[in-house]
Coordinates of C-alpha atoms in Angstrom, one line a residue:
X1 CA 5.1 4.6 -29.5
X2 CA 5.2 4.4 -25.9
X3 CA 8.0 1.5 -25.3
X4 CA 5.3 0.7 -22.3
X5 CA 3.5 -0.6 -24.6
X6 CA 5.0 -3.0 -26.4
X7 CA 6.0 -6.7 -23.4
X8 CA 1.6 -5.4 -24.0
X9 CA 1.5 -6.1 -27.7
X10 CA 4.2 -9.0 -27.4
X11 CA 1.7 -10.4 -24.8
X12 CA -0.7 -10.7 -27.3
X13 CA 0.6 -12.1 -29.9
X14 CA 1.7 -14.5 -27.6
X15 CA -1.8 -15.5 -26.6
X16 CA -2.8 -15.4 -30.1
X17 CA 0.2 -18.1 -31.5
X18 CA -0.6 -20.4 -28.7
X19 CA -4.6 -20.6 -29.0
X20 CA -3.8 -21.5 -32.7
X21 CA -1.5 -24.1 -31.6
X22 CA -4.7 -25.5 -28.9
X23 CA -7.6 -24.9 -31.5
X24 CA -6.6 -28.7 -32.9
X25 CA -6.9 -29.8 -29.3
X26 CA -9.9 -28.1 -28.4
X27 CA -11.6 -29.6 -31.3
X28 CA -11.8 -33.1 -30.2
X29 CA -14.6 -35.4 -30.6
X30 CA -16.9 -33.3 -27.2
X31 CA -18.9 -36.7 -26.7
X32 CA -15.7 -38.4 -26.4
X33 CA -14.4 -36.4 -23.8
X34 CA -17.5 -35.6 -21.6
X35 CA -17.7 -39.8 -21.1
X36 CA -21.1 -41.1 -19.5
X37 CA -22.7 -38.6 -17.6
X38 CA -24.5 -40.0 -15.0
X39 CA -25.6 -37.3 -12.6
X40 CA -29.2 -37.4 -13.2
X41 CA -29.4 -41.3 -12.6
X42 CA -28.1 -40.1 -8.8
X43 CA -30.8 -40.0 -5.8
X44 CA -30.0 -37.8 -3.2
X45 CA -30.9 -37.0 0.4
X46 CA -29.5 -34.9 2.8
X47 CA -28.8 -35.8 6.3
X48 CA -28.7 -33.1 8.3
X49 CA -27.8 -34.1 11.3
X50 CA -25.2 -36.5 10.4
X51 CA -26.4 -40.0 12.6
X52 CA -27.0 -41.8 9.2
X53 CA -24.0 -44.4 8.6
X54 CA -24.4 -46.8 6.1
X55 CA -25.5 -49.6 5.8
X56 CA -28.0 -47.8 8.0
X57 CA -29.0 -45.1 4.5
X58 CA -30.0 -48.4 2.3
X59 CA -33.5 -48.4 4.5
X60 CA -34.0 -44.6 3.7
X61 CA -36.8 -43.8 1.0
X62 CA -36.5 -40.2 1.1
X63 CA -33.6 -39.4 -1.5
X64 CA -34.6 -36.5 -4.0
X65 CA -33.9 -36.7 -7.6
X66 CA -31.2 -35.0 -9.4
X67 CA -32.1 -33.0 -12.3
X68 CA -29.2 -31.1 -13.4
X69 CA -26.1 -32.1 -14.7
X70 CA -24.3 -30.3 -13.0
X71 CA -25.7 -30.0 -9.4
X72 CA -25.2 -27.1 -7.3
X73 CA -25.5 -27.7 -2.9
X74 CA -23.7 -24.9 -1.9
X75 CA -23.0 -24.5 2.1
X76 CA -25.7 -26.6 3.2
X77 CA -24.8 -28.6 6.2
X78 CA -25.1 -31.5 7.0
X79 CA -23.9 -35.0 4.5
X80 CA -25.3 -35.4 1.8
X81 CA -26.1 -39.1 0.4
X82 CA -26.4 -40.0 -2.9
X83 CA -27.4 -43.2 -4.8
X84 CA -27.5 -44.5 -7.6
X85 CA -30.4 -47.3 -7.7
X86 CA -29.7 -49.9 -10.3
X87 CA -27.1 -50.0 -12.5
X88 CA -28.1 -52.1 -15.5
X89 CA -28.2 -49.3 -17.6
X90 CA -24.7 -48.8 -18.1
X91 CA -23.3 -51.7 -19.6
X92 CA -19.5 -53.3 -19.0
X93 CA -19.0 -51.3 -15.5
X94 CA -15.6 -52.5 -15.6
X95 CA -13.7 -50.8 -18.6
X96 CA -14.9 -47.6 -17.0
X97 CA -13.8 -45.6 -13.6
X98 CA -15.9 -43.2 -11.9
X99 CA -15.6 -39.7 -11.7
X100 CA -16.8 -37.3 -10.0
X101 CA -16.0 -34.1 -11.2
X102 CA -15.2 -31.4 -8.1
X103 CA -12.0 -30.4 -7.0
X104 CA -12.4 -29.2 -3.5
X105 CA -14.4 -31.6 -0.9
X106 CA -12.9 -33.6 2.3
X107 CA -14.4 -36.6 2.6
X108 CA -15.9 -38.5 -0.5
X109 CA -17.0 -42.2 0.7
X110 CA -18.4 -44.7 -2.2
X111 CA -20.0 -48.0 -1.3
X112 CA -20.6 -51.5 -3.9
X113 CA -21.3 -54.3 -4.0
X114 CA -18.8 -56.7 -5.5
X115 CA -18.9 -60.1 -7.0
X116 CA -18.6 -61.9 -3.8
X117 CA -22.0 -60.3 -2.4
X118 CA -19.4 -58.6 -0.1
X119 CA -20.5 -54.0 0.5
X120 CA -17.1 -52.5 -0.5
X121 CA -15.9 -48.9 0.4
X122 CA -13.5 -46.7 -1.5
X123 CA -12.5 -43.4 -0.2
X124 CA -11.1 -40.0 -0.9
X125 CA -11.2 -36.3 -0.8
X126 CA -8.8 -33.6 0.7
X127 CA -8.8 -36.2 4.2
X128 CA -7.2 -38.7 2.0
X129 CA -2.9 -38.2 0.8
X130 CA -2.9 -38.1 -3.1
X131 CA -0.7 -41.4 -2.4
X132 CA -3.2 -42.9 -1.6
X133 CA -6.2 -42.9 -3.7
X134 CA -7.0 -45.0 -6.4
X135 CA -5.9 -42.5 -9.0
X136 CA -3.6 -39.6 -8.4
X137 CA -5.3 -36.6 -9.9
X138 CA -7.3 -33.3 -9.2
X139 CA -10.7 -34.6 -9.3
X140 CA -12.2 -37.6 -7.2
X141 CA -11.5 -41.3 -9.3
X142 CA -13.0 -45.0 -8.3
X143 CA -12.4 -47.7 -10.2
X144 CA -15.3 -49.9 -10.4
X145 CA -14.0 -53.5 -11.8
X146 CA -15.2 -55.1 -8.8
X147 CA -18.8 -54.3 -8.3
X148 CA -21.4 -56.1 -9.0
X149 CA -23.2 -56.4 -11.9
X150 CA -26.8 -54.6 -11.2
X151 CA -25.4 -53.1 -7.8
X152 CA -26.1 -50.3 -6.2
X153 CA -24.0 -47.4 -5.6
X154 CA -24.0 -44.5 -2.4
X155 CA -21.8 -42.1 -2.5
X156 CA -21.3 -39.7 1.0
X157 CA -20.3 -36.5 0.6
X158 CA -19.1 -34.6 4.0
X159 CA -17.4 -30.7 3.3
X160 CA -16.8 -27.8 5.4
X161 CA -16.7 -26.1 1.6
X162 CA -19.5 -25.1 -1.1
X163 CA -19.9 -29.0 -2.5
X164 CA -20.9 -28.2 -6.9
X165 CA -20.1 -31.9 -8.8
X166 CA -21.2 -33.9 -12.2
X167 CA -20.6 -37.6 -12.2
X168 CA -19.6 -38.7 -14.8
X169 CA -18.1 -43.0 -16.7
X170 CA -15.1 -42.3 -18.3
X171 CA -12.5 -44.8 -19.7
X172 CA -8.9 -44.8 -18.3
X173 CA -7.5 -43.2 -21.7
X174 CA -10.3 -40.8 -22.3
X175 CA -9.2 -39.8 -18.8
X176 CA -6.0 -38.8 -20.4
X177 CA -6.7 -37.5 -23.2
X178 CA -9.4 -34.5 -21.3
X179 CA -6.2 -34.2 -18.7
X180 CA -3.4 -33.4 -21.4
X181 CA -6.4 -31.0 -23.6
X182 CA -6.9 -29.2 -20.3
X183 CA -3.6 -29.1 -19.2
X184 CA -2.3 -26.9 -22.3
X185 CA -5.2 -24.4 -21.3
X186 CA -4.4 -24.0 -18.2
X187 CA -0.8 -24.0 -18.7
X188 CA -1.6 -20.8 -20.7
X189 CA -4.2 -19.6 -18.4
X190 CA -1.2 -19.8 -15.5
X191 CA 1.6 -18.9 -17.9
X192 CA 0.1 -15.8 -18.6
X193 CA -0.1 -15.0 -14.8
X194 CA 3.1 -15.6 -14.8
X195 CA 4.0 -13.3 -17.5
X196 CA 2.0 -10.8 -16.3
X197 CA 3.6 -10.9 -12.8
X198 CA 7.1 -10.9 -13.8
X199 CA 6.5 -8.1 -16.2
X200 CA 5.0 -6.4 -13.8
X201 CA 7.9 -7.2 -10.8
X202 CA 10.4 -5.5 -13.7
X203 CA 8.0 -2.5 -14.5
X204 CA 7.4 -1.6 -10.5
X205 CA 12.4 -2.1 -9.9
X206 CA 11.7 1.5 -12.0
X207 CA 8.4 3.0 -10.9
X208 CA 8.4 2.0 -7.3
X209 CA 4.8 3.2 -7.4
X210 CA 2.6 1.2 -4.0
X211 CA -0.2 0.4 -6.8
X212 CA 2.5 -2.0 -8.3
X213 CA 3.2 -3.8 -4.8
X214 CA -0.5 -4.3 -4.1
X215 CA -1.2 -5.4 -8.0
X216 CA 1.4 -7.7 -7.4
X217 CA 0.3 -9.0 -4.5
X218 CA -3.0 -9.5 -6.7
X219 CA -2.1 -11.3 -9.4
X220 CA 0.1 -13.8 -7.0
X221 CA -2.2 -14.5 -4.6
X222 CA -5.2 -14.9 -7.3
X223 CA -3.3 -16.8 -9.1
X224 CA -3.1 -19.4 -6.1
X225 CA -6.2 -19.4 -5.5
X226 CA -6.8 -20.0 -9.1
X227 CA -4.6 -23.5 -9.1
X228 CA -6.7 -24.5 -5.2
X229 CA -9.8 -23.5 -6.9
X230 CA -9.3 -25.4 -9.8
X231 CA -7.5 -28.5 -7.7
X232 CA -3.9 -27.8 -8.6
X233 CA -2.9 -26.7 -5.5
X234 CA -3.4 -29.5 -3.8
X235 CA -2.2 -31.9 -6.8
X236 CA 0.9 -30.5 -7.7
X237 CA 2.0 -28.5 -4.3
X238 CA 0.9 -30.2 -0.9
X239 CA -0.8 -33.7 -2.2
X240 CA -0.8 -35.5 0.9
X241 CA -1.5 -32.4 3.8
X242 CA -4.8 -32.6 4.6
X243 CA -5.3 -29.0 6.2
X244 CA -3.0 -26.7 3.9
X245 CA -5.8 -28.7 0.9
X246 CA -8.7 -27.0 2.8
X247 CA -6.9 -23.6 3.1
X248 CA -6.7 -23.1 0.1
X249 CA -9.2 -21.8 -1.4
X250 CA -10.4 -19.3 1.7
X251 CA -6.9 -18.4 2.3
X252 CA -5.1 -17.1 -0.8
X253 CA -9.0 -15.6 -2.2
X254 CA -9.1 -13.9 1.2
X255 CA -5.6 -12.3 0.9
X256 CA -6.7 -11.5 -3.3
X257 CA -9.1 -9.9 -2.0
X258 CA -7.4 -7.8 0.6
X259 CA -5.1 -6.9 -2.3
X260 CA -7.1 -6.2 -4.6
X261 CA -9.4 -3.6 -2.0
X262 CA -5.8 -1.7 -1.3
X263 CA -5.0 -2.1 -4.9
X264 CA -8.6 -0.5 -6.1
X265 CA -8.6 1.9 -4.5
X266 CA -5.2 3.2 -4.6
X267 CA -5.6 3.2 -8.0
X268 CA -8.3 4.4 -8.2
X269 CA -7.8 7.3 -5.5
X270 CA -11.1 6.5 -3.8
X271 CA -10.0 8.5 -0.9
X272 CA -9.2 11.6 -2.5
X273 CA -12.6 11.5 -4.9
X274 CA -15.1 10.2 -3.0
X275 CA -13.7 10.7 0.9
X276 CA -17.5 9.8 1.9
X277 CA -17.3 6.4 1.2
X278 CA -13.5 6.0 1.9
X279 CA -14.1 3.9 4.5
X280 CA -15.4 1.0 3.6
X281 CA -12.6 0.3 1.5
X282 CA -10.8 0.2 4.8
X283 CA -12.9 -2.3 6.4
X284 CA -13.7 -4.1 3.4
X285 CA -9.6 -5.0 3.2
X286 CA -9.8 -5.2 7.1
X287 CA -12.3 -7.6 7.2
X288 CA -10.5 -9.8 4.0
X289 CA -7.5 -9.7 6.0
X290 CA -9.6 -11.4 9.4
X291 CA -11.4 -13.3 6.8
X292 CA -7.4 -15.0 5.8
X293 CA -6.5 -15.5 10.0
X294 CA -10.0 -17.6 10.3
X295 CA -8.9 -19.8 7.6
X296 CA -5.7 -20.1 8.7
X297 CA -6.5 -21.2 12.3
X298 CA -9.1 -23.5 11.0
X299 CA -12.7 -21.6 10.8
X300 CA -12.6 -23.2 7.0
X301 CA -16.9 -23.3 6.8
X302 CA -16.8 -19.9 8.2
X303 CA -14.1 -18.2 6.6
X304 CA -15.1 -20.6 3.0
X305 CA -18.4 -18.3 3.5
X306 CA -16.9 -15.5 4.3
X307 CA -14.8 -15.0 1.3
X308 CA -18.3 -15.7 -1.3
X309 CA -19.3 -13.0 1.4
X310 CA -16.8 -10.5 1.1
X311 CA -16.9 -11.3 -3.0
X312 CA -20.1 -10.0 -3.7
X313 CA -19.4 -7.2 -1.6
X314 CA -16.4 -6.1 -2.8
X315 CA -17.1 -6.7 -6.0
X316 CA -21.0 -4.7 -6.2
X317 CA -18.7 -1.9 -4.2
X318 CA -16.0 -1.8 -7.0
X319 CA -18.4 -1.4 -9.3
X320 CA -20.6 1.5 -7.8
X321 CA -17.6 3.0 -7.2
X322 CA -16.4 2.9 -11.0
X323 CA -19.9 3.8 -12.4
X324 CA -19.4 7.4 -10.3
X325 CA -16.2 7.5 -11.3
X326 CA -17.6 7.1 -14.7
X327 CA -20.3 9.5 -15.1
X328 CA -17.3 12.1 -14.0
X329 CA -14.7 12.0 -16.9
X330 CA -11.8 10.3 -15.0
X331 CA -10.1 8.8 -17.4
X332 CA -7.9 5.6 -15.1
X333 CA -11.7 4.7 -14.4
X334 CA -11.7 4.1 -18.7
X335 CA -8.9 2.1 -18.1
X336 CA -10.2 0.3 -14.9
X337 CA -13.5 -0.3 -15.7
X338 CA -13.1 -2.3 -19.1
X339 CA -10.3 -4.1 -17.4
X340 CA -12.3 -5.0 -14.4
X341 CA -16.0 -4.6 -15.1
X342 CA -16.3 -8.5 -16.6
X343 CA -14.5 -10.0 -13.6
X344 CA -16.2 -7.7 -10.8
X345 CA -19.7 -9.4 -12.8
X346 CA -18.1 -12.9 -13.0
X347 CA -17.6 -12.1 -9.0
X348 CA -20.7 -11.5 -8.2
X349 CA -22.5 -14.5 -10.6
X350 CA -19.4 -16.8 -8.8
X351 CA -20.7 -15.7 -5.6
X352 CA -24.5 -16.4 -6.3
X353 CA -23.6 -19.9 -7.6
X354 CA -21.0 -20.9 -4.8
X355 CA -24.9 -20.5 -2.3
X356 CA -26.4 -22.2 -4.0
X357 CA -29.0 -19.9 -5.3
X358 CA -28.6 -20.6 -8.8
X359 CA -28.0 -24.2 -11.0
X360 CA -24.5 -23.9 -12.1
X361 CA -22.5 -26.2 -14.7
X362 CA -18.6 -27.0 -14.7
X363 CA -18.1 -24.1 -17.3
X364 CA -19.0 -21.6 -14.6
X365 CA -16.8 -23.8 -11.6
X366 CA -14.0 -24.0 -13.6
X367 CA -14.1 -21.1 -16.9
X368 CA -15.4 -18.4 -15.8
X369 CA -13.0 -17.2 -13.4
X370 CA -9.6 -17.9 -15.8
X371 CA -11.5 -16.1 -19.4
X372 CA -12.6 -13.5 -16.5
X373 CA -9.3 -12.6 -15.3
X374 CA -7.3 -13.5 -18.1
X375 CA -8.5 -10.7 -19.8
X376 CA -8.9 -8.2 -16.9
X377 CA -5.1 -8.7 -16.5
X378 CA -4.1 -8.0 -19.9
X379 CA -6.4 -5.2 -21.0
X380 CA -5.1 -3.5 -17.8
X381 CA -1.5 -3.9 -18.8
X382 CA -3.0 -1.0 -20.9
X383 CA -3.6 1.2 -18.0
X384 CA -0.4 0.4 -16.1
X385 CA 1.2 0.9 -19.7
X386 CA -1.0 4.0 -19.7
X387 CA 0.0 5.1 -15.5
X388 CA 4.2 4.1 -16.6
X389 CA 3.6 7.1 -18.9
X390 CA 1.9 10.0 -16.8
X391 CA 4.4 9.0 -14.3
X392 CA 7.1 9.8 -16.5
X393 CA 5.5 13.1 -17.7
X394 CA 5.5 14.2 -14.4
X395 CA 8.8 12.8 -13.3
X396 CA 10.2 15.1 -16.3
X397 CA 7.9 17.9 -15.1
X398 CA 8.7 17.7 -11.8
X399 CA 12.8 17.5 -13.4
X400 CA 12.2 21.1 -14.5
X401 CA 10.4 22.1 -11.9
X402 CA 13.2 21.4 -9.6
X403 CA 15.9 22.9 -11.9
X404 CA 14.3 26.0 -12.3
X405 CA 14.0 26.2 -7.9
X406 CA 17.7 25.6 -7.8
X407 CA 17.8 28.4 -10.0
X408 CA 15.8 30.6 -8.1
X409 CA 16.9 29.5 -5.1
X410 CA 21.0 30.3 -6.8
X411 CA 19.2 33.8 -7.4
X412 CA 17.9 34.1 -3.8
X413 CA 21.1 33.4 -2.1
X414 CA 22.9 35.8 -4.8
X415 CA 20.1 38.6 -3.7
X416 CA 21.0 37.9 0.1
X417 CA 24.5 37.2 0.1
X418 CA 25.6 40.3 -1.8
X419 CA 23.3 42.2 0.6
X420 CA 24.6 41.4 3.9
X421 CA 27.7 43.7 5.3
X422 CA 30.6 43.4 4.1
X423 CA 32.9 43.2 6.9
X424 CA 32.1 42.8 10.5
X425 CA 32.1 46.4 12.7
X426 CA 34.7 47.6 15.0
X427 CA 34.0 48.5 18.3
X428 CA 36.1 49.4 21.2
X429 CA 36.4 46.5 23.7
X430 CA 33.6 44.0 22.3
X431 CA 34.8 41.0 20.6
X432 CA 31.8 39.9 17.3
X433 CA 31.5 36.7 15.9
X434 CA 28.9 36.0 13.5
X435 CA 27.5 33.0 11.4
X436 CA 25.1 32.9 8.9
X437 CA 24.1 30.1 6.3
X438 CA 21.1 29.9 4.5
X439 CA 18.8 26.6 4.2
X440 CA 20.2 24.8 1.4
X441 CA 21.1 27.5 -0.9
X442 CA 17.8 29.3 -0.1
X443 CA 18.2 32.4 2.6
X444 CA 15.1 33.9 5.1
X445 CA 17.8 35.0 8.0
X446 CA 19.5 38.0 7.5
X447 CA 21.4 40.4 10.0
X448 CA 22.1 44.5 9.5
X449 CA 23.9 47.2 12.0
X450 CA 24.8 50.7 12.0
X451 CA 28.0 52.1 14.0
X452 CA 28.4 55.5 14.2
X453 CA 31.7 55.9 16.4
X454 CA 33.6 53.5 17.8
X455 CA 31.9 53.4 21.7
X456 CA 28.4 52.8 20.0
X457 CA 26.6 50.1 18.0
X458 CA 23.3 48.7 16.9
X459 CA 22.9 44.8 15.3
X460 CA 19.3 44.0 14.2
X461 CA 19.0 40.0 13.2
X462 CA 15.8 38.7 11.2
X463 CA 14.0 35.8 10.1
X464 CA 11.6 36.5 7.0
X465 CA 8.5 34.1 7.1
X466 CA 9.2 31.4 3.5
X467 CA 11.8 31.8 1.4
X468 CA 13.4 32.0 -2.1
X469 CA 12.9 35.4 -3.8
X470 CA 10.7 36.4 -2.2
X471 CA 11.6 35.8 1.0
X472 CA 15.4 37.8 -0.3
X473 CA 13.3 40.3 -1.3
X474 CA 11.8 41.3 1.5
X475 CA 14.8 40.7 3.2
X476 CA 16.4 43.6 1.3
X477 CA 13.1 46.1 2.0
X478 CA 13.8 45.1 6.2
X479 CA 17.7 46.0 5.4
X480 CA 15.9 49.7 3.5
X481 CA 13.5 49.7 6.6
X482 CA 16.3 49.7 9.3
X483 CA 18.5 52.1 7.1
X484 CA 15.6 54.7 8.3
X485 CA 15.8 54.3 12.0
X486 CA 19.2 55.4 12.5
X487 CA 18.6 58.5 14.2
X488 CA 16.6 55.9 16.9
X489 CA 20.3 53.2 17.1
X490 CA 19.7 54.2 20.7
X491 CA 16.3 52.8 21.6
X492 CA 15.3 48.8 20.3
X493 CA 11.6 50.1 20.2
X494 CA 11.7 53.1 18.4
X495 CA 14.1 50.9 15.8
X496 CA 11.7 47.9 15.6
X497 CA 8.5 50.1 15.5
X498 CA 9.9 52.4 12.9
X499 CA 10.4 49.4 10.4
X500 CA 7.3 48.6 11.3
X501 CA 5.7 51.2 10.1
X502 CA 8.0 51.6 6.5
X503 CA 7.0 47.6 6.1
X504 CA 3.8 47.3 7.2
X505 CA 1.5 46.8 3.8
X506 CA 4.9 46.5 1.7
X507 CA 5.7 42.6 2.1
X508 CA 1.9 41.7 2.9
X509 CA 1.3 38.3 3.2
X510 CA 5.0 37.8 4.5
X511 CA 6.9 39.4 7.7
X512 CA 9.7 39.3 9.3
X513 CA 10.8 38.7 13.0
X514 CA 13.5 41.1 15.1
X515 CA 16.0 40.4 18.1
X516 CA 17.7 43.9 18.2
X517 CA 20.5 44.9 20.9
X518 CA 22.1 48.1 20.8
X519 CA 25.3 49.1 22.7
X520 CA 27.2 51.9 24.3
X521 CA 30.6 50.7 26.2
X522 CA 30.8 54.8 27.1
X523 CA 27.7 54.6 28.6
X524 CA 27.8 51.3 30.3
X525 CA 24.5 49.8 28.9
X526 CA 22.9 47.0 26.5
X527 CA 18.8 47.1 25.3
X528 CA 17.7 44.7 24.5
X529 CA 14.0 44.6 22.1
X530 CA 12.3 41.8 20.0
X531 CA 9.6 41.3 17.7
X532 CA 8.0 37.7 17.7
X533 CA 11.8 36.5 17.7
X534 CA 13.4 33.6 20.1
X535 CA 15.1 35.4 23.3
X536 CA 18.3 36.6 23.3
X537 CA 20.9 35.4 26.1
X538 CA 22.7 37.8 28.4
X539 CA 25.4 35.4 30.6
X540 CA 28.0 37.4 33.0
X541 CA 31.3 36.6 33.7
X542 CA 30.3 35.0 36.7
X543 CA 28.4 32.5 34.8
X544 CA 25.1 33.6 35.4
X545 CA 23.0 33.7 31.9
X546 CA 20.0 35.9 32.1
X547 CA 17.3 35.5 28.9
X548 CA 16.2 38.2 27.8
X549 CA 13.0 37.8 26.3
X550 CA 10.9 41.8 26.1
X551 CA 7.6 41.6 24.4
X552 CA 6.9 42.8 20.7
X553 CA 4.2 41.5 18.4
X554 CA 6.2 40.8 14.5
X555 CA 6.7 42.7 12.3
X556 CA 4.6 44.0 8.7
X557 CA 2.0 42.4 9.6
X558 CA 0.1 45.1 12.0
X559 CA 0.0 48.4 11.4
X560 CA 1.1 49.8 14.9
X561 CA 3.2 47.0 17.2
X562 CA 4.1 47.8 20.6
X563 CA 8.1 46.8 21.8
X564 CA 9.5 46.4 25.3
X565 CA 12.4 47.3 25.9
X566 CA 15.2 45.6 28.3
X567 CA 18.4 47.6 29.8
X568 CA 21.4 46.1 31.5
X569 CA 24.7 47.6 33.1
X570 CA 27.4 46.7 31.1
X571 CA 30.1 44.4 32.8
X572 CA 34.1 43.8 31.8
X573 CA 33.2 40.0 30.9
X574 CA 29.5 39.7 29.8
X575 CA 28.9 37.9 26.3
X576 CA 25.4 37.7 24.3
X577 CA 24.1 36.0 22.3
X578 CA 21.3 36.9 19.4
X579 CA 20.2 33.6 17.6
X580 CA 17.5 32.5 15.0
X581 CA 15.0 29.8 15.4
X582 CA 16.7 27.3 13.4
X583 CA 19.6 26.7 16.2
X584 CA 16.7 25.4 18.9
X585 CA 15.2 24.1 16.6
X586 CA 18.1 21.5 14.9
X587 CA 15.8 18.0 15.3
X588 CA 18.0 14.3 16.1
X589 CA 17.4 11.3 13.5
X590 CA 15.6 10.5 16.5
X591 CA 12.6 13.8 16.0
X592 CA 14.6 15.6 19.8
X593 CA 15.0 18.9 19.4
X594 CA 18.4 20.4 20.8
X595 CA 16.4 23.7 22.4
X596 CA 17.1 26.1 24.7
X597 CA 17.9 23.6 27.8
X598 CA 21.0 22.0 25.5
X599 CA 22.2 25.7 24.6
X600 CA 22.3 26.9 28.0
X601 CA 24.1 24.2 29.0
X602 CA 26.4 24.5 26.3
X603 CA 27.1 28.1 27.4
X604 CA 27.4 27.2 31.3
X605 CA 29.9 24.5 29.8
X606 CA 32.4 26.8 27.3
X607 CA 32.2 30.0 29.8
X608 CA 34.9 30.8 29.4
X609 CA 36.2 29.4 26.0
X610 CA 37.8 32.4 23.7
X611 CA 36.1 34.1 21.7
X612 CA 37.3 33.8 18.8
X613 CA 36.9 30.3 19.0
X614 CA 32.8 30.0 19.8
X615 CA 31.2 30.3 16.4
X616 CA 33.5 26.3 15.5
X617 CA 32.0 25.5 18.9
X618 CA 28.3 25.7 18.9
X619 CA 28.7 24.7 15.2
X620 CA 30.6 21.4 15.9
X621 CA 28.1 20.6 19.1
X622 CA 24.5 21.1 16.3
X623 CA 26.3 18.8 14.3
X624 CA 27.3 16.6 17.3
X625 CA 23.9 16.4 17.9
X626 CA 22.2 16.1 14.8
X627 CA 25.3 13.7 14.2
X628 CA 24.5 15.7 10.6
X629 CA 26.7 17.5 8.0
X630 CA 25.7 21.5 9.0
X631 CA 25.5 21.9 5.6
X632 CA 22.3 19.4 5.1
X633 CA 19.9 21.5 7.8
X634 CA 16.0 22.1 7.2
X635 CA 16.5 25.8 8.2
X636 CA 18.5 28.6 8.4
X637 CA 21.0 29.0 10.9
X638 CA 22.3 32.0 11.8
X639 CA 23.7 33.5 15.5
X640 CA 25.6 36.5 16.6
X641 CA 27.4 36.6 19.2
X642 CA 29.0 39.6 21.4
X643 CA 31.7 39.6 24.3
X644 CA 32.9 43.2 25.9
X645 CA 36.6 42.9 26.3

């Protein structure tokens, strides 16, 4: 069994044990816990213009009877007035509390006549600090000890958040029993969320996958969103802050949607698998983030409506994506579907309920998301465990590939280094310095020379496209092609064009660039040729620097190439530098390239430097510019320095 599955099994065992423990609590007399439901005894009126106040509302006759035990007014604009015309049907009200089962209402005002025939007003809601309420509670509770028998009751409700509630008469003892039961249920739910969150934090440290970052953000913000939705955010965390109570639902759920969209997009690889609709994910994530900002800056009503619509659109969109993925039989989509299908459907249903389109109930308001989310988080642990297993297999495969690549690089380096000239040529009156360093054990650069006597030498510097064993083999072929051109030593044009004829058709799709210089000290002449290679540089004793850049196409890619030659008179003290692109294209940590300008400045600065020190000084200058050792270079570094003595 995969070790990554063990925490999931442990979690299921945890749920099972606690379920047996909770059975006696959940099995209590439901009628006792419900109290006396009186929602249907009320009438309602919506004051859209918000101009009616108490006692003017007493003269209003156009109240509509409520016909549900749990009412859903959605985001209706205006003040909601409730009226209980006659309380005589409820005996002994003094022993009951008026319990409004709602967790997120901005303002609730209750008006009733006392035994001394005076009208009294009590207040609650988010606008009222928890410490000043009759009973600090996540719901809204009012004391009826002073109510006059048979007195009508008026309730004014105002909120920027969707309004759903039921009204009960409940005894204080029953209230405590009910709270005890629900706290166990919610304690199990939020405890499970914490376990899942902590488990995935631990896994994320080992996996280091961006999916876990988004998933952790989703679980964390979803948990706080549920705390807000169920009233625990205002009760435990911000009991005295009207602002923080109100922003809880739109803020946390909008941020939760942002993380959920990002997580779903990465986990399902929507960009790769459904590129045409990937932009929808990006747009929805930014809309969710914008709605979060809107909530922070006080647009509570707009943000609350916004999070409802965003939830509806996101859940519908992801359901369509999941169905499309299932049709393609993508493995990860099966896990995601079984984990989140119920949650996504619940999100669609809940959004519709919040709009007031359908009637709702206490179960839907309080239990729908906890049940759906807990199920999806548990099931999805299997998906993440499966992903860990896949990543582990991919890691093992990658390690094996790296080992093979390292072996290939070692072979490549051996091929290259064995094929290079074993000693530096000796030409009368000429000092030669050669430096070659393959990129991290892999070679694409090589050099070769031919010196038939003490006065003549032909030097070839080549750079093969690509790296690894193929590049080393092409290098070996290039060296063989050069040996066929010994009779043409004096002519760069003939050497490079002849090499092209030998290599064309034998090294495809690779090719090589080349720079060739011929020196005859007795004839006092330099001759240069180039085939797609970086320029060479001739520096006179006076300090003058001549950039040598004759025209010529790359070797091995075309049937025929035309190479131009440039000739210069040999003068005592001449210096010539041939190099590969790895020298000029060395970068510092800020992305700036060493480039030709810095190289020419280096040549000017160190014109009088002894030739024996030139190689060391140039390497030091490159390392100083790039702020790293040359052995960590990303490309081959090769250069040949010639000086006439």
